[in-house]
PDB file of C-alpha atoms in Angstrom:
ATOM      1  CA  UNK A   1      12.044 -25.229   1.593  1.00  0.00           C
ATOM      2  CA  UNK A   2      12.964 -26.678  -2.252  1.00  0.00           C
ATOM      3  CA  UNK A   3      16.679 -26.042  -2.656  1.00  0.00           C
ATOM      4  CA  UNK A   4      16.791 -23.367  -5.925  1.00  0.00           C
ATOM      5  CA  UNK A   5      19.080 -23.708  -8.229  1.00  0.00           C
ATOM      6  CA  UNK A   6      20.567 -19.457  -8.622  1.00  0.00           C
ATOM      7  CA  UNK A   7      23.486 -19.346  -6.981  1.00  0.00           C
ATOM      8  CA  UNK A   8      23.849 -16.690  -3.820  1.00  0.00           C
ATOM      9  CA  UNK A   9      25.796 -13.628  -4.318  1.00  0.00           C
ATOM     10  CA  UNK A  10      26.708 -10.750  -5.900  1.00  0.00           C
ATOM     11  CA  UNK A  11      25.025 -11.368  -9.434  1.00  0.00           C
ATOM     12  CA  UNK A  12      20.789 -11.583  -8.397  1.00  0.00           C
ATOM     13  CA  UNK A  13      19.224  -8.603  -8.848  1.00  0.00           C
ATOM     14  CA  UNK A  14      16.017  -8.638  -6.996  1.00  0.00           C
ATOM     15  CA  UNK A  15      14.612  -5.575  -8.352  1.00  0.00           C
ATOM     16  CA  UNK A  16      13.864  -6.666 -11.877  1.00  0.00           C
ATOM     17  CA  UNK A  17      12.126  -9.661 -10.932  1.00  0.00           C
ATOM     18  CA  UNK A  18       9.894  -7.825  -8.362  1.00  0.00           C
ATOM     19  CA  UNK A  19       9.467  -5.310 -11.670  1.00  0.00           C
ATOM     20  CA  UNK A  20       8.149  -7.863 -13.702  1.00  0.00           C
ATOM     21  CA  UNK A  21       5.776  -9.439 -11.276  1.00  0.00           C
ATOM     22  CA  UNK A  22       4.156  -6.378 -10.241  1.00  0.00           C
ATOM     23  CA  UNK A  23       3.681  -5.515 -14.080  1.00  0.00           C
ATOM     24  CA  UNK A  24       2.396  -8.851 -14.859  1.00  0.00           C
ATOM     25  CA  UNK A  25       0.442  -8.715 -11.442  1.00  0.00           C
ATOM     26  CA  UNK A  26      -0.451  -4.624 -12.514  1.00  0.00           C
ATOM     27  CA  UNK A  27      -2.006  -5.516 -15.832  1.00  0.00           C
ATOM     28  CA  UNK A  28      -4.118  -8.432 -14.297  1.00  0.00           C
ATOM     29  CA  UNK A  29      -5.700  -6.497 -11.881  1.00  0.00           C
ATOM     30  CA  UNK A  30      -6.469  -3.603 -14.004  1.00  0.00           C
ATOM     31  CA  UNK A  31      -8.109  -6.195 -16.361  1.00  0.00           C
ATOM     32  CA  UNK A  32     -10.511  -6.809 -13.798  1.00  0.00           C
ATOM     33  CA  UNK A  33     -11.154  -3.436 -12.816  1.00  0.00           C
ATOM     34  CA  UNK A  34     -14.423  -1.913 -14.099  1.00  0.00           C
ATOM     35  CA  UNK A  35     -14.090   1.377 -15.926  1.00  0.00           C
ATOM     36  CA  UNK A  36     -13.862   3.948 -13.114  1.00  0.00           C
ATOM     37  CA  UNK A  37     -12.551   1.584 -10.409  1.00  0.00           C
ATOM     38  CA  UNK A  38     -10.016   1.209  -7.974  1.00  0.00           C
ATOM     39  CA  UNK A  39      -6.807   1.492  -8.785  1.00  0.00           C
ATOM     40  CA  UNK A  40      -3.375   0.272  -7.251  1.00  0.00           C
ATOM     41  CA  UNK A  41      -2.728   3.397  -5.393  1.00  0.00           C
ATOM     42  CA  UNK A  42      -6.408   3.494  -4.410  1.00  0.00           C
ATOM     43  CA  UNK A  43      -5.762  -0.049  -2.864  1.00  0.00           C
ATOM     44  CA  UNK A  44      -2.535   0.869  -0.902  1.00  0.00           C
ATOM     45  CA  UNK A  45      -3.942   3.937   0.964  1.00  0.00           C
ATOM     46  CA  UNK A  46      -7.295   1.789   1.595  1.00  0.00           C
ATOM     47  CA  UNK A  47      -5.325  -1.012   3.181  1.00  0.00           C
ATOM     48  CA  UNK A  48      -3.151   1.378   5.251  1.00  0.00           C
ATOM     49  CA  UNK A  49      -6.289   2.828   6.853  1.00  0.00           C
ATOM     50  CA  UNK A  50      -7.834  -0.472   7.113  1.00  0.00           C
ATOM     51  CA  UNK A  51      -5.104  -2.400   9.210  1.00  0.00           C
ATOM     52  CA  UNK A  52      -3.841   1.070  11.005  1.00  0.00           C
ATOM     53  CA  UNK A  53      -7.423   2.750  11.729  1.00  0.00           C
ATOM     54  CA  UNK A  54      -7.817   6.658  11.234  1.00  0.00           C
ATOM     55  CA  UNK A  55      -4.141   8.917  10.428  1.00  0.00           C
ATOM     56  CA  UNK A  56      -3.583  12.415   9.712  1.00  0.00           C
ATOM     57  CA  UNK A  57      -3.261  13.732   6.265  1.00  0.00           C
ATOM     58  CA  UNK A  58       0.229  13.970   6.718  1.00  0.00           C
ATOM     59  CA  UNK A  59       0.749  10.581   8.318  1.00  0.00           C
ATOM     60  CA  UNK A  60      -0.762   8.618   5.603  1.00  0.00           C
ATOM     61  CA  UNK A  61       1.534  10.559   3.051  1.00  0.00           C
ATOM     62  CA  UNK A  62       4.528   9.706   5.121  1.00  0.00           C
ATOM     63  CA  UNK A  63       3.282   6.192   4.657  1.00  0.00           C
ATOM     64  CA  UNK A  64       2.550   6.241   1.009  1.00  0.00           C
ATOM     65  CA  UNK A  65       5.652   7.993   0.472  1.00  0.00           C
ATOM     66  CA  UNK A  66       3.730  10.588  -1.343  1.00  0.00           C
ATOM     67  CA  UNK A  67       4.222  14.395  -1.372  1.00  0.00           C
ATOM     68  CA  UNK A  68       1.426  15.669   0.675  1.00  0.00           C
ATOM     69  CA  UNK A  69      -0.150  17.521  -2.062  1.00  0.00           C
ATOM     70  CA  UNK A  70      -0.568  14.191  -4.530  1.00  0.00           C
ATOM     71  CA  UNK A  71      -2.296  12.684  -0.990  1.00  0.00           C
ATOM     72  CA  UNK A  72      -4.555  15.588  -1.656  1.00  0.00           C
ATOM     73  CA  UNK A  73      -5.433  14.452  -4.637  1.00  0.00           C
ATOM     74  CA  UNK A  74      -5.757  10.820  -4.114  1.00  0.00           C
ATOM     75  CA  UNK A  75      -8.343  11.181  -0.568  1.00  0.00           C
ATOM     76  CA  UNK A  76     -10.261  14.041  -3.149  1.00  0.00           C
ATOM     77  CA  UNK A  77     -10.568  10.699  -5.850  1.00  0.00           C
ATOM     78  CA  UNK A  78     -11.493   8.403  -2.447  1.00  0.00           C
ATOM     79  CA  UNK A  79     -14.354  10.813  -0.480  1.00  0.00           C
ATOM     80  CA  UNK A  80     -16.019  11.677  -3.980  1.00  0.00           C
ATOM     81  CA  UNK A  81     -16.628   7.744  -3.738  1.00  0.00           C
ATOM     82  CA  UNK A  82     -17.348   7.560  -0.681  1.00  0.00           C
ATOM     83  CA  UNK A  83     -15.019   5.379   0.367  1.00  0.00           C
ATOM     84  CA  UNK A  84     -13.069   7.921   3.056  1.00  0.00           C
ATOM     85  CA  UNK A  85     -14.359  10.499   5.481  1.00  0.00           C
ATOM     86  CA  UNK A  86     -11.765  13.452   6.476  1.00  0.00           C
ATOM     87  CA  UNK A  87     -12.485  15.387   9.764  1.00  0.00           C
ATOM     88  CA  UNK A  88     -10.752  18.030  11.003  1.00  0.00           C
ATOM     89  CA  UNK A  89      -8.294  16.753  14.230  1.00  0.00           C
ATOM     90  CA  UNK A  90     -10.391  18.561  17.153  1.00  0.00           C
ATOM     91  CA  UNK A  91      -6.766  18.625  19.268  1.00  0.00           C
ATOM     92  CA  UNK A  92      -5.228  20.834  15.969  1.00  0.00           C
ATOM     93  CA  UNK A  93      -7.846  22.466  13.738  1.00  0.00           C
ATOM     94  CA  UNK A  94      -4.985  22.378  10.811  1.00  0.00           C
ATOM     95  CA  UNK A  95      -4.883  18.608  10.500  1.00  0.00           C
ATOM     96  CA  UNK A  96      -7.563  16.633   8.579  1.00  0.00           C
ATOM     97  CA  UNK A  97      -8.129  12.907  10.064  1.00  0.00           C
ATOM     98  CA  UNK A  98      -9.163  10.433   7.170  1.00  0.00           C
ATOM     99  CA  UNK A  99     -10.798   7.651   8.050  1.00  0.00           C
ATOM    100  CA  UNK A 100     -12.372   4.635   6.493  1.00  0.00           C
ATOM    101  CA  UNK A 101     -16.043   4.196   5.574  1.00  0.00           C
ATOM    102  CA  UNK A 102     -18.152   1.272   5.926  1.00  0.00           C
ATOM    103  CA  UNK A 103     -18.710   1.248   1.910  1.00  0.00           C
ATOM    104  CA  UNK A 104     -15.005   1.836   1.510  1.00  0.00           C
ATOM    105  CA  UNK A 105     -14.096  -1.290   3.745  1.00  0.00           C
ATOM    106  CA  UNK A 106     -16.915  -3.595   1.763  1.00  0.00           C
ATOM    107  CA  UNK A 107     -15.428  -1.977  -2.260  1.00  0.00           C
ATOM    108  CA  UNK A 108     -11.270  -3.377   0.151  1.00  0.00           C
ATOM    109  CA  UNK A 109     -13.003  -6.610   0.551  1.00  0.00           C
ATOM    110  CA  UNK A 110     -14.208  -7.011  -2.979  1.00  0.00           C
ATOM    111  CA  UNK A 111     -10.763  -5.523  -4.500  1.00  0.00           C
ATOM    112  CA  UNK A 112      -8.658  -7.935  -2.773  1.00  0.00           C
ATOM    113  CA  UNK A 113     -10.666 -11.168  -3.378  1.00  0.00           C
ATOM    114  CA  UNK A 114      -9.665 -10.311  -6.926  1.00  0.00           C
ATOM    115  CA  UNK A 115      -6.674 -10.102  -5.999  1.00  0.00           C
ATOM    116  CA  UNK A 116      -6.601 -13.149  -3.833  1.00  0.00           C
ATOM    117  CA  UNK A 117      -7.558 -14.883  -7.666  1.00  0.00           C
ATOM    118  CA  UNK A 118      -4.246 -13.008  -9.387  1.00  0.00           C
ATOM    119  CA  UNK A 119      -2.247 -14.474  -6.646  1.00  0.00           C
ATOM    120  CA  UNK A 120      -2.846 -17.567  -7.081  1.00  0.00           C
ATOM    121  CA  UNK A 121      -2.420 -17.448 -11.167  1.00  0.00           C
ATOM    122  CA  UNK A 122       1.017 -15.118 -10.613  1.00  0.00           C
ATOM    123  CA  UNK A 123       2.482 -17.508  -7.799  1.00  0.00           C
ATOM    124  CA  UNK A 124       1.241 -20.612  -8.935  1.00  0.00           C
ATOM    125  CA  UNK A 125       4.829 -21.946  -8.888  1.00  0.00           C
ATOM    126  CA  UNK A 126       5.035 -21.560  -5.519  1.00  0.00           C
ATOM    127  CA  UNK A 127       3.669 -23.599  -2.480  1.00  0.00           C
ATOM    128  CA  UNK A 128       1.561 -21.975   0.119  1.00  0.00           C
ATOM    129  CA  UNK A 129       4.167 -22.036   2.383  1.00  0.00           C
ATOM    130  CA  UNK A 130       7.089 -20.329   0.004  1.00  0.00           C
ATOM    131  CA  UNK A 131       4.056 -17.706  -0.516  1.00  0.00           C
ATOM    132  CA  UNK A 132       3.633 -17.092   3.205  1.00  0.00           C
ATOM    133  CA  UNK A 133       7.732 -16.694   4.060  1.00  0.00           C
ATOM    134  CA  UNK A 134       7.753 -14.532   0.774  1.00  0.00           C
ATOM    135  CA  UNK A 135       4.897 -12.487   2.121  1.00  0.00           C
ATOM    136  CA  UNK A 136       6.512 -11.955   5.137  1.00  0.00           C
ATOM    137  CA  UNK A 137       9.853 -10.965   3.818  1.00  0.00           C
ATOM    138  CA  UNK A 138       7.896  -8.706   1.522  1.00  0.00           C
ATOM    139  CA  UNK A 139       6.389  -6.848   4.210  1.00  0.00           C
ATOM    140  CA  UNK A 140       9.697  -6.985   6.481  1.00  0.00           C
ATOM    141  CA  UNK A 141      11.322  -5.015   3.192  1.00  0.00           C
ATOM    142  CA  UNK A 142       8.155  -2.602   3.039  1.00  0.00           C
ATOM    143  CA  UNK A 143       8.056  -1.746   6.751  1.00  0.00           C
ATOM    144  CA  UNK A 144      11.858  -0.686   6.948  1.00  0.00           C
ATOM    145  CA  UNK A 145      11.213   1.706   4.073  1.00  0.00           C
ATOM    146  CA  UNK A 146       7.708   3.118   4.783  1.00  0.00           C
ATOM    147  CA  UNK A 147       6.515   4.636   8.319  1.00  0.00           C
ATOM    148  CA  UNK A 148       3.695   3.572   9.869  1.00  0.00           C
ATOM    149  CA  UNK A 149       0.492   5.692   9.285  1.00  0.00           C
ATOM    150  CA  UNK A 150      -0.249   6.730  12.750  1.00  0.00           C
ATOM    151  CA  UNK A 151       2.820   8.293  13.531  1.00  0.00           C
ATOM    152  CA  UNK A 152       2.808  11.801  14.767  1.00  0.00           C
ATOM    153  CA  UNK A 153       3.838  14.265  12.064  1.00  0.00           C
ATOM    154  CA  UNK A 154       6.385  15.726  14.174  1.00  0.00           C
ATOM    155  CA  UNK A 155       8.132  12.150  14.322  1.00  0.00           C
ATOM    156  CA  UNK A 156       7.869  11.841  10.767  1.00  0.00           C
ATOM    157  CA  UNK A 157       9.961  15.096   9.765  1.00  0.00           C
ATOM    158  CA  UNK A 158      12.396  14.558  12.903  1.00  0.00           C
ATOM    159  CA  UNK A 159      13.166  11.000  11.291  1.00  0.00           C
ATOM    160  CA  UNK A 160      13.101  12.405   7.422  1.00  0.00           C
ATOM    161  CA  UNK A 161      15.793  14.992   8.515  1.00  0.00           C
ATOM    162  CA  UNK A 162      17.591  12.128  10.593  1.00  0.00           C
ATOM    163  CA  UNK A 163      18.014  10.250   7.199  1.00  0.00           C
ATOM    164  CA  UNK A 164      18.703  12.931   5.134  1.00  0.00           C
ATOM    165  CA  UNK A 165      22.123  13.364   7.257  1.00  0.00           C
ATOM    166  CA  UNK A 166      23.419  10.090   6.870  1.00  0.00           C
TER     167      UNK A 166
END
């Protein structure tokens, strides 16, 4: 890997740079957006069900870090479009199981070729191998703060009052 020339320690400040690429990265996607379209948060909750299959309601809030009533919203925006189904859990009548649909997996596809194109324009500076270690720190970062969207819901408030006593 290219030697950089910042110095390690106390003074980098991660946060503002990851700020200003997701802006930069923000606006360019929602420049290619059509009127009416996906949006980031869209995207995020799409993905999730994509790579983890079918989660509970509650689950997939867990994992969007969402209060459970703003997930309402959000799958509402996704099954008017078609791009969700919801079910009610036949082991607990209570929960709702959301699930991807076919048409919601093909609209994925399409959403992240354009982003595929951003990518490349935002991280140009970078070779494909920096992008692939930074990926993978990325999502080492993500994964200690988020849950993963299958976990039971009981797990999920056991480990939310766990944290919330250190």
């Amino acid at each position: 890997m290219t030697e950089t020339k910042t110095k390690a320690g106390t003074d980098q400040r991660l946060l503002p740079l990851l700020e200003h690429l997701a802006r930069v990265g923000r606006r360019a996607f929602e420049g290619t957006l059509e009127p009416g379209g996906l949006r980031p948060r869209h995207l995020i909750a799409l993905k999730l069900l994509s790579d983890q299959g079918p989660a509970s309601q509650q689950a997939l809030a867990d994992s969007l870090s969402l209060d459970p009533s703003n997930v309402v919203g959000l799958l509402n925006e996704l099954e008017e479009r078609q791009l969700i189904t919801r079910r009610r859990d036949s082991a607990d009548r209570r929960r709702h199981i959301v699930e991807l649909s076919p048409r919601g997996q093909s609209e994925l596809c399409d959403a992240y070729e354009g982003l595929r194109q951003i990518d490349d324009g935002l991280l140009r500076a970078l070779s494909r191998k920096e992008r692939a270690v930074l990926y993978d720190l990325l999502v080492r970062a993500v994964g200690a703060n988020t849950p993963p969207c299958d976990i039971p819901e009981e797990s999920a408030t056991a480990r939310s009052e766990a944290a919330n006593k250190r």
